[in-house]
Short mmCIF file of C-alpha atoms in Angstrom, two decimals:
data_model
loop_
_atom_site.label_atom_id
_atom_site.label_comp_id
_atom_site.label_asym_id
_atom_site.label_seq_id
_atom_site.Cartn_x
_atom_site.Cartn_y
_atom_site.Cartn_z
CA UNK A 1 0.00 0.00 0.00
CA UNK A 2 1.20 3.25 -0.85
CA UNK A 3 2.77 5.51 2.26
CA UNK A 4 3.26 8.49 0.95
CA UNK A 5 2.01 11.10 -1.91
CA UNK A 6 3.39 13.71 -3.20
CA UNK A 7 1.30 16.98 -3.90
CA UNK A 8 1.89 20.40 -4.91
CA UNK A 9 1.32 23.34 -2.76
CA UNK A 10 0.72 26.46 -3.71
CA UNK A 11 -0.68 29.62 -1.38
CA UNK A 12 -3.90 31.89 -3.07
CA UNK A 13 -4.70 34.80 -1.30
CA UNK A 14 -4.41 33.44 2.46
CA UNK A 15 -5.54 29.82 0.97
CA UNK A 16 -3.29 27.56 0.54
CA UNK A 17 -4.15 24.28 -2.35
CA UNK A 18 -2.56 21.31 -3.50
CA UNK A 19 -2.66 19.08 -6.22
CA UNK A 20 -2.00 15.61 -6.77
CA UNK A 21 2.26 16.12 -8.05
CA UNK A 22 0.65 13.12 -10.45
CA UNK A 23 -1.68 14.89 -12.34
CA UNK A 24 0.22 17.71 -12.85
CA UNK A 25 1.97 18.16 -16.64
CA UNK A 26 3.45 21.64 -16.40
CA UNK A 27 4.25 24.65 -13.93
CA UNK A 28 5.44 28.01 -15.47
CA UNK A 29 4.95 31.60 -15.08
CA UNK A 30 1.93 33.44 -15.98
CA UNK A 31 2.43 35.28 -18.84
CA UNK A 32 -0.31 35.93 -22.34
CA UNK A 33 -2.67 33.52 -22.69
CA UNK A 34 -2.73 31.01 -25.49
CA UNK A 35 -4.66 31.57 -28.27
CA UNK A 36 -8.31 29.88 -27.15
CA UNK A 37 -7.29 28.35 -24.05
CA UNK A 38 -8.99 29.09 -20.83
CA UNK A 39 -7.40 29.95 -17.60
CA UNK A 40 -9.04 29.44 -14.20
CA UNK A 41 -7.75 31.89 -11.65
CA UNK A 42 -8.12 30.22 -8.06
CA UNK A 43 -7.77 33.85 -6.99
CA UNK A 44 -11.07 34.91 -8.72
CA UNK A 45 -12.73 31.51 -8.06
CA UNK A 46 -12.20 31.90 -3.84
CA UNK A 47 -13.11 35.90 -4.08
CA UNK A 48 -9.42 36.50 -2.20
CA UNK A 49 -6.75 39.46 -3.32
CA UNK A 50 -4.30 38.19 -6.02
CA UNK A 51 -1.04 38.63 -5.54
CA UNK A 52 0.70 41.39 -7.23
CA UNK A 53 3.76 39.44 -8.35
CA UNK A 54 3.87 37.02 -11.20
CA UNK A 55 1.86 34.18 -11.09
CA UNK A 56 2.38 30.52 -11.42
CA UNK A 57 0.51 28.76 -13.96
CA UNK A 58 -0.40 24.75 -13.69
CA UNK A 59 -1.36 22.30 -16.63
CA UNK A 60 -2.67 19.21 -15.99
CA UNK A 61 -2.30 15.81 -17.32
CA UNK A 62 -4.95 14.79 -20.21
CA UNK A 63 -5.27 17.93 -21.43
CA UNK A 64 -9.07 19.10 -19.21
CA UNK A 65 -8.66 22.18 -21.48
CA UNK A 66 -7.78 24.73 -19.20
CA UNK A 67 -4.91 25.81 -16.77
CA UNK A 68 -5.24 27.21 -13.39
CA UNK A 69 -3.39 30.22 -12.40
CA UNK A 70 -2.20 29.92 -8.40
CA UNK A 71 -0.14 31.47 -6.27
CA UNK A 72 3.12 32.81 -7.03
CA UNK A 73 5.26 30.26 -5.25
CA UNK A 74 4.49 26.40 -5.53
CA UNK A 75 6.38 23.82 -4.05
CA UNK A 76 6.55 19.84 -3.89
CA UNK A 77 5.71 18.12 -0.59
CA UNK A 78 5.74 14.47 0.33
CA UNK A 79 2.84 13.52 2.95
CA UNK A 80 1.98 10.74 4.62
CA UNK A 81 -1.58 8.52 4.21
CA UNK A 82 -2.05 10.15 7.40
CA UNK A 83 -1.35 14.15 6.55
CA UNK A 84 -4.35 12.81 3.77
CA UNK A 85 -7.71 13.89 5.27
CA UNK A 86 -11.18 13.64 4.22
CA UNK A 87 -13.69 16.48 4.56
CA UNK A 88 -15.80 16.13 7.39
CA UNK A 89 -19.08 14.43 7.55
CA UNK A 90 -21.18 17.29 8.23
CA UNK A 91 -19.83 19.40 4.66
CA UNK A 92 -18.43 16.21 2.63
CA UNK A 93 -21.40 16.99 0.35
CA UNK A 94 -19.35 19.96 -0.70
CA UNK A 95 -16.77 17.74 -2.03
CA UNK A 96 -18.32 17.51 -5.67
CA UNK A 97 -19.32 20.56 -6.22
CA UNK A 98 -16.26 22.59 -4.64
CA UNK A 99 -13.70 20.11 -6.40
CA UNK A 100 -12.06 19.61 -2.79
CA UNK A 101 -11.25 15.93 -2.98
CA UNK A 102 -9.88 16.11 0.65
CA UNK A 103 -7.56 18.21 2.91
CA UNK A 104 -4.00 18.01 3.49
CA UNK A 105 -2.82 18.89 6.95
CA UNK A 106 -0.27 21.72 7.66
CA UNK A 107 1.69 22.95 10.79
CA UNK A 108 -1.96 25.44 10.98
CA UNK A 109 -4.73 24.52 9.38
CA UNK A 110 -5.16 22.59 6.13
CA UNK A 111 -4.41 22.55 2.30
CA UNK A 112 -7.21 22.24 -0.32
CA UNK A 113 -6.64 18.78 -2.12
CA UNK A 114 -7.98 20.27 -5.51
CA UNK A 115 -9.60 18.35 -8.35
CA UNK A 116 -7.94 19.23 -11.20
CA UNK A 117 -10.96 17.55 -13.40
CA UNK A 118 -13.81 18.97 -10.52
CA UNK A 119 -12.11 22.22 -11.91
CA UNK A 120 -13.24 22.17 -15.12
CA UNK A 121 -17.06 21.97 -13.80
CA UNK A 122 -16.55 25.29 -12.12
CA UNK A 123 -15.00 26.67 -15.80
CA UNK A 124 -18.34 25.78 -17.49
CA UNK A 125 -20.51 26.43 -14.56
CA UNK A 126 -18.80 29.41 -14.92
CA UNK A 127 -17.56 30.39 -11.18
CA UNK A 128 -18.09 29.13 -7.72
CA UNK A 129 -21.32 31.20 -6.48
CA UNK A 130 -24.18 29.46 -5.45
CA UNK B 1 -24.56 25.70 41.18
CA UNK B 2 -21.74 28.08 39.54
CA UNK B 3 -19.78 28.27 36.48
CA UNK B 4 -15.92 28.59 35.79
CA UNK B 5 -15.17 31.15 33.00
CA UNK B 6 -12.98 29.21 30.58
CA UNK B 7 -9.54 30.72 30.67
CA UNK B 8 -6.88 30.97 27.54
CA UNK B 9 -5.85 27.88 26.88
CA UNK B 10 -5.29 25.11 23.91
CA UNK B 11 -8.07 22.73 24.47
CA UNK B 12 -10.19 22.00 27.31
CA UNK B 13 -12.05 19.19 28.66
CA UNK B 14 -15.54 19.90 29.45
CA UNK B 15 -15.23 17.90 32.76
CA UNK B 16 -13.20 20.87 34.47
CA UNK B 17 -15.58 23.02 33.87
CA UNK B 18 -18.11 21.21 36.20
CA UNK B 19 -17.97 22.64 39.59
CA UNK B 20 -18.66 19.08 40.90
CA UNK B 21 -18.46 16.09 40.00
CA UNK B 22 -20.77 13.28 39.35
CA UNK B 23 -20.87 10.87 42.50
CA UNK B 24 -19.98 6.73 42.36
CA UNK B 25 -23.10 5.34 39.97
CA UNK B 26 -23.88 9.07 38.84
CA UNK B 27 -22.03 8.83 35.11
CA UNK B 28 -24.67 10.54 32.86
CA UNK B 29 -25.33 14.58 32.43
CA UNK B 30 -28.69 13.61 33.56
CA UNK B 31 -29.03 12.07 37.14
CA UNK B 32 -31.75 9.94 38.39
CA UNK B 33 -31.23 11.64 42.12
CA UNK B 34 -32.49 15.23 42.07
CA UNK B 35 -33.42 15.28 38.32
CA UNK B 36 -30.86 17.87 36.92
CA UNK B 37 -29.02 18.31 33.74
CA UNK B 38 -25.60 19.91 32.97
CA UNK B 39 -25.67 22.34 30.10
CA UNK B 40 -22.63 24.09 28.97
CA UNK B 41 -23.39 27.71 28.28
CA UNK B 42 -22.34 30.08 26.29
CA UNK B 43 -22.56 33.01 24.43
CA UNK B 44 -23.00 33.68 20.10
CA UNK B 45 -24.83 36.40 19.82
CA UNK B 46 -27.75 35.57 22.53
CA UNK B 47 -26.97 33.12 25.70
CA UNK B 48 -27.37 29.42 24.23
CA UNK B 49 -26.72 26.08 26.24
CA UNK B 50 -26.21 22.39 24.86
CA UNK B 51 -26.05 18.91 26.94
CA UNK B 52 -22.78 19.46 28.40
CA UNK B 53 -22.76 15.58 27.10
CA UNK B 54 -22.62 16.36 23.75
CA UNK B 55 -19.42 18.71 24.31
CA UNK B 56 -16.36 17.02 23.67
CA UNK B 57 -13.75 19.57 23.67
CA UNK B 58 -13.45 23.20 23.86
CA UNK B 59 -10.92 24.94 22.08
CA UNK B 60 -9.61 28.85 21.48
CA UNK B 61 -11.18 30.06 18.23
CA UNK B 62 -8.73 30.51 15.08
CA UNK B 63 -9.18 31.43 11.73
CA UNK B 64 -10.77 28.61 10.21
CA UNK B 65 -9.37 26.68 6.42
CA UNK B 66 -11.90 28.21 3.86
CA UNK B 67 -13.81 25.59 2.28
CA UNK B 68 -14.83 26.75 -1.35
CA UNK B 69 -18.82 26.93 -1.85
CA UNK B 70 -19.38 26.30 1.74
CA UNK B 71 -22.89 28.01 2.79
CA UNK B 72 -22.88 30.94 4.79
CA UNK B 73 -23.20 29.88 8.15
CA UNK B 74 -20.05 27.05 7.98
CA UNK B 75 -17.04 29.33 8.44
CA UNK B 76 -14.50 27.12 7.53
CA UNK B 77 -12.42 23.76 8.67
CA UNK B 78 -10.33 24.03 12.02
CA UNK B 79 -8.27 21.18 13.63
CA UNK B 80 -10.01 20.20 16.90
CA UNK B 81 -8.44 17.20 18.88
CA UNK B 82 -6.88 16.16 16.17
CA UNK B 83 -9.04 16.13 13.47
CA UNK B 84 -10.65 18.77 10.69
CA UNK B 85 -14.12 20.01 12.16
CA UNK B 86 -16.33 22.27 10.38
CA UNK B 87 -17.15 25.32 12.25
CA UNK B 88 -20.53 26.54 12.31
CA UNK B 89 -21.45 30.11 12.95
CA UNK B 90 -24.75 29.87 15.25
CA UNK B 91 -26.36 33.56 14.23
CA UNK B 92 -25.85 32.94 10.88
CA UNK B 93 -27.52 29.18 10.36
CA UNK B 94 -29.97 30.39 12.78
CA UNK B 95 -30.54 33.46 10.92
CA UNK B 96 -30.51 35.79 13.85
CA UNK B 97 -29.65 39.53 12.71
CA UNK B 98 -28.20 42.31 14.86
CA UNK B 99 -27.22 39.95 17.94
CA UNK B 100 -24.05 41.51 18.87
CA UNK B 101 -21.54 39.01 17.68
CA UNK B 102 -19.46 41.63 15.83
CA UNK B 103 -18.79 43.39 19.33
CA UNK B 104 -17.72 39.87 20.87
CA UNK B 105 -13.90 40.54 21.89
CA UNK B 106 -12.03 37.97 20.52
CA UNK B 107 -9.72 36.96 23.70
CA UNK B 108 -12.99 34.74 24.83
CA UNK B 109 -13.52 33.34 21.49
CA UNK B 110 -13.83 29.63 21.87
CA UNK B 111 -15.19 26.98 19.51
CA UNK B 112 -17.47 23.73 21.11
CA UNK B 113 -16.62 20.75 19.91
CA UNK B 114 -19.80 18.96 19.96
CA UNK B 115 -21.31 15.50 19.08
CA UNK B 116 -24.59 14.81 17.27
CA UNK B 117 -26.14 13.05 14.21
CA UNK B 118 -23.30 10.86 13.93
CA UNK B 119 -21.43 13.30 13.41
CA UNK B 120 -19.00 16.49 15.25
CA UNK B 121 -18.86 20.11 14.44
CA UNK B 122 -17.85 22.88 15.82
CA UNK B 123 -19.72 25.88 17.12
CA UNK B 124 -18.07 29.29 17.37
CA UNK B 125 -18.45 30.73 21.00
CA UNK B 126 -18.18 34.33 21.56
CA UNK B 127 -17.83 33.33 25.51
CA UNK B 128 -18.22 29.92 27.20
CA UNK B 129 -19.57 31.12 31.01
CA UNK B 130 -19.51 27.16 31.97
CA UNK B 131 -21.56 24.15 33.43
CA UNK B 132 -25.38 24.96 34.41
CA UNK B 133 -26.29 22.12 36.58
CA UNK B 134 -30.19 22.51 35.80
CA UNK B 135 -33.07 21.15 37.41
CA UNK B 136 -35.21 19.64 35.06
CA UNK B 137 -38.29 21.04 36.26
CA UNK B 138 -36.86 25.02 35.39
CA UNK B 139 -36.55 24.14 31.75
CA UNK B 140 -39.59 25.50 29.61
CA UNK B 141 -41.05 25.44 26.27
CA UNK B 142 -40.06 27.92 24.46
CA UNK B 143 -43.10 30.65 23.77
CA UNK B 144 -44.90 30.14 20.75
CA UNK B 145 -43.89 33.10 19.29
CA UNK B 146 -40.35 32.22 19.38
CA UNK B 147 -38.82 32.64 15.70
CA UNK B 148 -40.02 29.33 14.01
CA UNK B 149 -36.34 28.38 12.67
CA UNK B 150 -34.82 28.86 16.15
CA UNK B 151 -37.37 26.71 17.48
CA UNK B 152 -36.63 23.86 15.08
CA UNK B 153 -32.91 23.52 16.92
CA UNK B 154 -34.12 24.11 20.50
CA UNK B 155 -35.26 22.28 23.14
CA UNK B 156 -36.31 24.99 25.91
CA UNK B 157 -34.95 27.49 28.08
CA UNK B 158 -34.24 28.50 31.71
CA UNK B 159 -33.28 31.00 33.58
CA UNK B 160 -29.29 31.39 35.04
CA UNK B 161 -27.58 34.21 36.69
CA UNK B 162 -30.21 36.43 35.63
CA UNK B 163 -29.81 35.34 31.74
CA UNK B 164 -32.42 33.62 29.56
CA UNK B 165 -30.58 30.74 27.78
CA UNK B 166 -32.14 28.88 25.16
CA UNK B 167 -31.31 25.06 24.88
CA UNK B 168 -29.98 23.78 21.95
CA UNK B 169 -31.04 20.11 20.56
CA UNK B 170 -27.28 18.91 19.03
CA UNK B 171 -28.66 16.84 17.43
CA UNK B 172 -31.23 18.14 14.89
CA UNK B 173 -28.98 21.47 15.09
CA UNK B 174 -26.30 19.43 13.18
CA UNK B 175 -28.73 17.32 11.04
CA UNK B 176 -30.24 20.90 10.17
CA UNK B 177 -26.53 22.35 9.44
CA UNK B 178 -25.61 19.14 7.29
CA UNK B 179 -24.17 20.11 3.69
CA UNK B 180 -26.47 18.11 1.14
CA UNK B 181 -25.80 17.34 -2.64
#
């Protein structure tokens, strides 16, 4: 059984997400769109105050045909099964819908384990208000 | 009885709160001598109590992990004995304008671990006063023209140090506050 995963972390706003490392294709800096494709700013998407400084862009495996722009820093981080959390019962409804797939525990508070393909719901739903 | 104000601290057991405890054969909140219950209260907005049973912990408030597309009233995820707990803010789900929680300083700020449903949340405090030891025969219906959602979560009320507390039912409060699909 597998100990250990490794995810990458990235701070947006006072959020701070990961990602499956696995799923991930590409990281670079934010810079003009491609022709066509659609970018998802996690900035936009949680209402928080986007950083000033350069962004970091993500791609994802499979091509979901969009990129999400993050924080301006990411980083890789081996955790343990047991760093791997799962949303409480009383909002694990919100799973779906939010593209949370589970939390990631930090010295304070948690990470967002994103859904990279949950993601691409919010694109065509076209934002996270209810 | 009295209450202990709950001072600073990481996390607190709910036992130390009581200002006695329960004698050899006496286990449950509710004993079969006397016919009293022990409430925790506490403030969030208006004076509130819950089965001191269904407390597990008590912990100092923090800023909670934002959860995207969580409804109003769930204010995020904190980690309470261990383990991620939503944290519910009462006014809000209850949908109780203009109660004063803004004012609440935030030294007393505590969050109530409780038990219900089958499952644990957490409940912001603005101040936890302590354990009500309650005589079951002082707790009333709550008047009929009590606001029909508030009456949903609630059990009753009674009277302590000179404050009305309403009693809150854990357990249809968190089957109420349950994220659905």
């Amino acid at each position: 059984m597998k100990k250990s995963w490794s995810v990458l972390e990235s701070q947006v706003g006072q959020h701070f997400v990961a990602f499956d490392a696995s799923t991930v294709a590409g990281v670079r800096h934010e810079g003009p769109a491609a022709t066509g494709r659609l970018l998802l700013d996690l900035a936009r998407v949680f209402g928080c105050e986007a950083p000033t400084e350069r962004r970091t862009v993500l791609t994802f495996d499979g091509d979901p045909g969009f990129d999400v722009l993050v924080g301006t820093a990411v980083a890789f981080r081996e955790v343990a099964q047991a760093q791997l959390l799962k949303l409480p019962e009383l909002v694990a409804a919100l799973g779906p819908r939010s593209a949370v797939m589970g939390l990631v525990s930090r010295d304070r508070g948690y990470s967002l384990l994103m859904d990279s393909r949950g993601l691409g719901q919010w694109v065509t739903q076209g934002g996270p208000s209810e | 009885m009295g209450g202990n104000a709950v001072p600073p601290g990481k996390s607190i057991d709910v036992g130390v709160l009581m200002d006695s405890s329960p004698e050899d054969g006496e286990d449950g909140p509710e004993r079969s001598v006397g016919k009293t219950r022990d409430f925790l209260v506490f403030r969030s907005g208006a004076w509130y109590a819950v089965d001191a049973a269904a407390v597990e912990a008590i912990a100092d408030f923090s800023e909670p992990t934002f959860l995207p597309r969580a409804p109003a009233y769930v204010l995020g995820l904190m980690n309470l004995a261990g383990q991620p707990v939503a944290v519910i803010d009462l006014p809000t789900f209850l949908q109780i304008t203009g109660s004063g929680a803004e004012g609440a300083d935030d030294g007393f700020r505590r969050v109530l671990m409780v038990v219900g449903a089958g499952m644990k949340a957490g409940i912001r405090a603005d101040q936890v006063v302590g354990v009500a030891e309650t005589p079951l025969d002082q707790i009333r219906a709550l008047p009929a023209a009590q606001q029909r959602r508030l009456a949903r979560y609630t059990s009753g009320e009674f009277d302590w140090r000179d404050r009305l507390i309403t009693i809150l039912d854990v357990e249809t409060l968190l089957a109420g506050a349950r994220v659905t699909g």
